[in-house]
Short mmCIF file of C-alpha atoms in Angstrom, two decimals:
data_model
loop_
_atom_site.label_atom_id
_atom_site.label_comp_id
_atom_site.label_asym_id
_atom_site.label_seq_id
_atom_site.Cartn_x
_atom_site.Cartn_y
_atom_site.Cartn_z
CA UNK A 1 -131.51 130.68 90.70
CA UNK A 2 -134.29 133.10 90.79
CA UNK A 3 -134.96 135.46 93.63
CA UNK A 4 -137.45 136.71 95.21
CA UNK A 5 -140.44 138.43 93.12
CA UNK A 6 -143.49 140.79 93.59
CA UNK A 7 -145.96 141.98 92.33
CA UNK A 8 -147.22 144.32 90.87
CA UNK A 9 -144.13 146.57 91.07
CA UNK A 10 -146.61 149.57 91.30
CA UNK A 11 -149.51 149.61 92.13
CA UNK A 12 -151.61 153.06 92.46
CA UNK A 13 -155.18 153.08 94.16
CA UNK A 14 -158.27 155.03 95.32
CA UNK A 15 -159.07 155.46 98.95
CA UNK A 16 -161.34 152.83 99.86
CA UNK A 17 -160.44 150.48 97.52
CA UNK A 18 -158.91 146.85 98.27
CA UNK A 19 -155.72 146.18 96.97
CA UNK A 20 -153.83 142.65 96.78
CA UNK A 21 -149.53 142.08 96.88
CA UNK A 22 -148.46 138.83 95.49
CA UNK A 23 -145.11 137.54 96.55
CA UNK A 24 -143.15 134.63 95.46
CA UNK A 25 -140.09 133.40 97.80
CA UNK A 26 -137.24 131.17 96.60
CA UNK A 27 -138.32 128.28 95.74
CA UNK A 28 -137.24 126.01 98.45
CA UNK A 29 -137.70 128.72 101.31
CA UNK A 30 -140.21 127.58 104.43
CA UNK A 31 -139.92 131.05 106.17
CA UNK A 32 -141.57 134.36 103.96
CA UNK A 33 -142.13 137.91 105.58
CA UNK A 34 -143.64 140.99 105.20
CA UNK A 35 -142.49 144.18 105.17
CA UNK A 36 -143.21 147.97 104.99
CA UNK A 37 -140.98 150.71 104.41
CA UNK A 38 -142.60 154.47 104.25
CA UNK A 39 -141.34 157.88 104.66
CA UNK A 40 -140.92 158.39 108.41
CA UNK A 41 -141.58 154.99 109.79
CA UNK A 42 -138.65 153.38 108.19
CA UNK A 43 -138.67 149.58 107.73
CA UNK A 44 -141.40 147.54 109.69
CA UNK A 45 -142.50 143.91 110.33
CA UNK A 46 -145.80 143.25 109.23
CA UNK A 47 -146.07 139.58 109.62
CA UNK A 48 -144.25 136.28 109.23
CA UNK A 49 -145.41 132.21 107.64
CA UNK A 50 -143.01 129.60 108.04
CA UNK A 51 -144.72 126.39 107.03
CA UNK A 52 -147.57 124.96 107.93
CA UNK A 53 -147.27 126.95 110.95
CA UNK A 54 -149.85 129.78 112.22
CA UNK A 55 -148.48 132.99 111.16
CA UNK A 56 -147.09 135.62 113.31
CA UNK A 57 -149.52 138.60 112.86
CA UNK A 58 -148.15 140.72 115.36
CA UNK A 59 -146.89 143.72 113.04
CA UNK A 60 -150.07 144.23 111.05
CA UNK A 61 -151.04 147.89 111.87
CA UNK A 62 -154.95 147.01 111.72
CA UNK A 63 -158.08 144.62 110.87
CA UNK A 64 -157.86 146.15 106.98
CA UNK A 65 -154.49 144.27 106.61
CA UNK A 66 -154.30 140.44 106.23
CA UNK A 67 -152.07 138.01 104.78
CA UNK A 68 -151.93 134.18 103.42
CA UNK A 69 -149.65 131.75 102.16
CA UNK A 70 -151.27 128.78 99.35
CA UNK A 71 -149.49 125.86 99.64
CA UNK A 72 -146.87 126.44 101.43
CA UNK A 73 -145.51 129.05 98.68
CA UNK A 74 -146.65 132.41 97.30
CA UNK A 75 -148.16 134.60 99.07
CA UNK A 76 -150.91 137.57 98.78
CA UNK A 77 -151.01 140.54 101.40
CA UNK A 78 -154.10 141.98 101.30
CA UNK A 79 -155.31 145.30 102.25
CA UNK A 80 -159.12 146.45 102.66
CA UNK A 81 -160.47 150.06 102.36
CA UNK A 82 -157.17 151.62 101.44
CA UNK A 83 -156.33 155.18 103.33
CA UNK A 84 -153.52 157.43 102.04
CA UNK A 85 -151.41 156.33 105.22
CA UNK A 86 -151.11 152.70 103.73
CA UNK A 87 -148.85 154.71 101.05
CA UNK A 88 -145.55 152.58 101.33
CA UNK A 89 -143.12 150.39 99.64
CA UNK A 90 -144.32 146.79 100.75
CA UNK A 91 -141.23 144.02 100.39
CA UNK A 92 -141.37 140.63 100.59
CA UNK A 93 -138.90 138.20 102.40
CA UNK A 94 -137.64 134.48 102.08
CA UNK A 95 -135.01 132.15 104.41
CA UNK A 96 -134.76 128.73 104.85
CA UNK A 97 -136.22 127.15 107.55
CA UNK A 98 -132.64 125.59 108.80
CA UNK A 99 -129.16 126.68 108.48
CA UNK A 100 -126.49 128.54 109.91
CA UNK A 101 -127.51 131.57 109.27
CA UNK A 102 -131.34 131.77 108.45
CA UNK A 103 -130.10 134.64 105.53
CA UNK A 104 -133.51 136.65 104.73
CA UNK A 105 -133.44 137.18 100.99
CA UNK A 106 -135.90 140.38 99.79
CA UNK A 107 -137.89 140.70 96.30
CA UNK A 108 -137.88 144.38 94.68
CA UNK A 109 -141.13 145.18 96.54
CA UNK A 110 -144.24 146.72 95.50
CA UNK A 111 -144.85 150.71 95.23
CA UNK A 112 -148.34 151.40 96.84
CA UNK A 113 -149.60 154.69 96.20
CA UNK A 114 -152.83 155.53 97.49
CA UNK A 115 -154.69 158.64 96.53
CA UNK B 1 -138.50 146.10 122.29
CA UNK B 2 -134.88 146.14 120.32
CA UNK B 3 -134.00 149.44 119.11
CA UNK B 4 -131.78 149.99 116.21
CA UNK B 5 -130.00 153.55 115.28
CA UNK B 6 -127.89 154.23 112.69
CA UNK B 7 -125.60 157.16 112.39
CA UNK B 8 -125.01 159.37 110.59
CA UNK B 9 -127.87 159.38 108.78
CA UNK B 10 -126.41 161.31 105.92
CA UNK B 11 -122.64 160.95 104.74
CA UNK B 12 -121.07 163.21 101.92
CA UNK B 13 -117.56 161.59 100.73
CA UNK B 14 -115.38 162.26 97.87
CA UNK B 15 -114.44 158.91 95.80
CA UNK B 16 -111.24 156.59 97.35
CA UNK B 17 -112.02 157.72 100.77
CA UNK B 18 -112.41 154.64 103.62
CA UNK B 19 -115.77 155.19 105.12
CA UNK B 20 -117.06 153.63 109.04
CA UNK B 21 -121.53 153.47 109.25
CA UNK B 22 -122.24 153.28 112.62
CA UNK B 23 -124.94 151.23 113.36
CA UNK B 24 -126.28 150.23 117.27
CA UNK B 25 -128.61 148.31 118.84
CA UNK B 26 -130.82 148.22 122.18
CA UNK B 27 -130.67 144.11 122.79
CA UNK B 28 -127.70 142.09 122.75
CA UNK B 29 -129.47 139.02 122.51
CA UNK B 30 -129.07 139.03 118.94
CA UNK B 31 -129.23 135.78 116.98
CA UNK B 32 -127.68 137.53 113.76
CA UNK B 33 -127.04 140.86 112.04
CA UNK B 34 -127.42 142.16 108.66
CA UNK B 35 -126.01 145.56 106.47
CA UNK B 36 -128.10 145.97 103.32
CA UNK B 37 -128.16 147.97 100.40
CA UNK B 38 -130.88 149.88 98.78
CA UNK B 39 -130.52 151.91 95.49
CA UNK B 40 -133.45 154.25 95.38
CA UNK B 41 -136.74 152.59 94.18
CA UNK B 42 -135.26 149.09 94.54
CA UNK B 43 -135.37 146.59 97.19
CA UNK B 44 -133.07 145.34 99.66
CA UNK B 45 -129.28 143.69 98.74
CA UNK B 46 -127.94 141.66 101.37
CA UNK B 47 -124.41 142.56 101.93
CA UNK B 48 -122.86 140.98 105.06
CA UNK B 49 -124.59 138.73 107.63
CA UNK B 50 -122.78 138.37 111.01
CA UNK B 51 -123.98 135.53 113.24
CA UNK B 52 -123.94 136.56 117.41
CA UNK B 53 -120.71 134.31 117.84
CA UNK B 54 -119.00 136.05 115.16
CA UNK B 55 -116.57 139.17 115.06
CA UNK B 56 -116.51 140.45 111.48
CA UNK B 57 -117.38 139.59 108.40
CA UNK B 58 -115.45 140.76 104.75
CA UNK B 59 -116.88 141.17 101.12
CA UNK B 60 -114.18 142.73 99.16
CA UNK B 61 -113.99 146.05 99.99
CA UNK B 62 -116.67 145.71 102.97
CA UNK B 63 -115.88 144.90 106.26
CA UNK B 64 -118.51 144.39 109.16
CA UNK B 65 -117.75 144.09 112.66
CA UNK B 66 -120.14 143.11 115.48
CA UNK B 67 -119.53 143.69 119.58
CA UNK B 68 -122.68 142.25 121.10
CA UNK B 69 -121.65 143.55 124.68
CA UNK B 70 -121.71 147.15 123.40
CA UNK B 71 -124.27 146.47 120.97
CA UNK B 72 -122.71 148.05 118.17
CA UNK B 73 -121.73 147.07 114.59
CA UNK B 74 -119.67 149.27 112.09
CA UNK B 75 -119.44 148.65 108.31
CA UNK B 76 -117.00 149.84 106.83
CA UNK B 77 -116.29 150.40 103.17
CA UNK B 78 -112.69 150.66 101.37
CA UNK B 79 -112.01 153.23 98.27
CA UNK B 80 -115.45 154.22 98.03
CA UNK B 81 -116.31 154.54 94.99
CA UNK B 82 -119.58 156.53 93.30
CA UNK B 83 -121.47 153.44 92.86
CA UNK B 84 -121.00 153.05 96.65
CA UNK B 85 -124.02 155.77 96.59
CA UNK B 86 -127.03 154.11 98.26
CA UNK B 87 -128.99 154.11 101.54
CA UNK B 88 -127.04 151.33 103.76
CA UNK B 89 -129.17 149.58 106.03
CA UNK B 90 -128.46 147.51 109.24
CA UNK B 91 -130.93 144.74 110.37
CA UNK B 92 -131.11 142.50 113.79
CA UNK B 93 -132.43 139.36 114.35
CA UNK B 94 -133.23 138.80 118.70
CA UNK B 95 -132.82 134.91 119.18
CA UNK B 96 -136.16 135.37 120.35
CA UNK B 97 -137.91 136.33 117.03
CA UNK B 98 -138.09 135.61 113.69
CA UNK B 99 -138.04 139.26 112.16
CA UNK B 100 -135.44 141.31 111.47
CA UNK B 101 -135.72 144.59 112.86
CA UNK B 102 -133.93 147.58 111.00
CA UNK B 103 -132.39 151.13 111.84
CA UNK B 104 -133.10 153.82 109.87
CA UNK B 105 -130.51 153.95 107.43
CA UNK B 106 -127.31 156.01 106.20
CA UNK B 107 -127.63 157.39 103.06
CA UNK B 108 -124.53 157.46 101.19
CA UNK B 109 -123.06 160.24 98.68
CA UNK B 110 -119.58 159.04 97.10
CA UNK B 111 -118.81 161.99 95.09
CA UNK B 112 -116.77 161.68 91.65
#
């Protein structure tokens, strides 16, 4: 079955400007995550949606960066007034919501490249 | 807060060696722990998932072991081969949360 998908793949940007990451889990998948990997920092939780639930915001690095989830399904990370320090890969993540093993599953992520 | 390290964080080999990445962690209230792969540019491949009452795992030529007491994990990887080259990633899950949280990486290099 499909995987996990993003997009765009790249996107590049002016400072300032507000830029939007679509992500599409497995279809099926309750839990979905965000991610960001950049040079020095590594790989870091940005914030997590399983359900209906309130999300867990508690990895989102500032008020510019926000997140939602339509319908239960895909879902658009959104970041306001870009700075050259939000340069980063941004993934996406999808697991069941039961199971043994609660397997996170990531999409190809999105290049942002802010100038 | 968990902590994650990975070492080395750069590994040279020539093809058909066996390789050991080291990877430990801060926490051994894990709930589960992943090795990845990442090919440069591309996202994450899920290799081996070890649940906390688990000992190892095997994929083929991948092996992953887990000792929660120590909080260490090792994967290790059979007659490397060059397509072996990638940046190998180890991820833990604390029962506690619902993100993983990641070491830094070993990069790699399975020379022809």
């Amino acid at each position: 079955g499909a995987g996990v998908s993003q997009s765009p793949s790249n996107k590049v940007t002016e400072k300032g400007k507000d830029v939007e990451l679509r992500c599409d889990p497995i279809s099926g998948h309750t839990a979905l995550y965000w991610y960001r990997q950049s040079l020095g920092q590594g790989l870091e939780f940005l914030i997590y949606f399983q359900g209906n639930s309130a999300p867990d915001k508690s990895g989102l690095p500032s008020d510019r960066f926000s997140a939602e989830r339509t319908g239960g399904s895909v879902s658009t990370l959104t970041i306001q007034r870009t700075q050259q320090e939000d340069s980063a890969v941004y993934l996406c993540a999808s697991s069941p919501r039961q199971g043994p093993t609660l397997e996170q599953f990531f999409g190809p992520g999105t290049r942002l490249t802010v100038l | 807060k968990q902590e994650v390290t990975q070492i080395p964080a750069a590994l040279s080999v020539p093809e058909g060696e066996n390789l050991v990445l080291n990877c430990s962690f801060t926490d051994s209230a894990i709930y589960n722990l992943q090795w990845f792969r990442q090919d440069p540019g591309k996202g994450l491949t899920s290799l081996l998932l070890i649940q906390s009452s688990q000992r190892e795992q095997t994929s083929g030529r991948l092996n992953a072991s887990l000792d929660k007491s120590s909080g260490r994990s090792t994967l290790y990887i059979a007659a490397s081969q060059p397509g072996d080259s990638a940046t190998y990633l180890c991820a833990v899950k604390l029962g506690s949360a619902r993100q993983l949280t990641f070491g830094s990486g070993t990069q790699l290099t399975v020379l022809p």
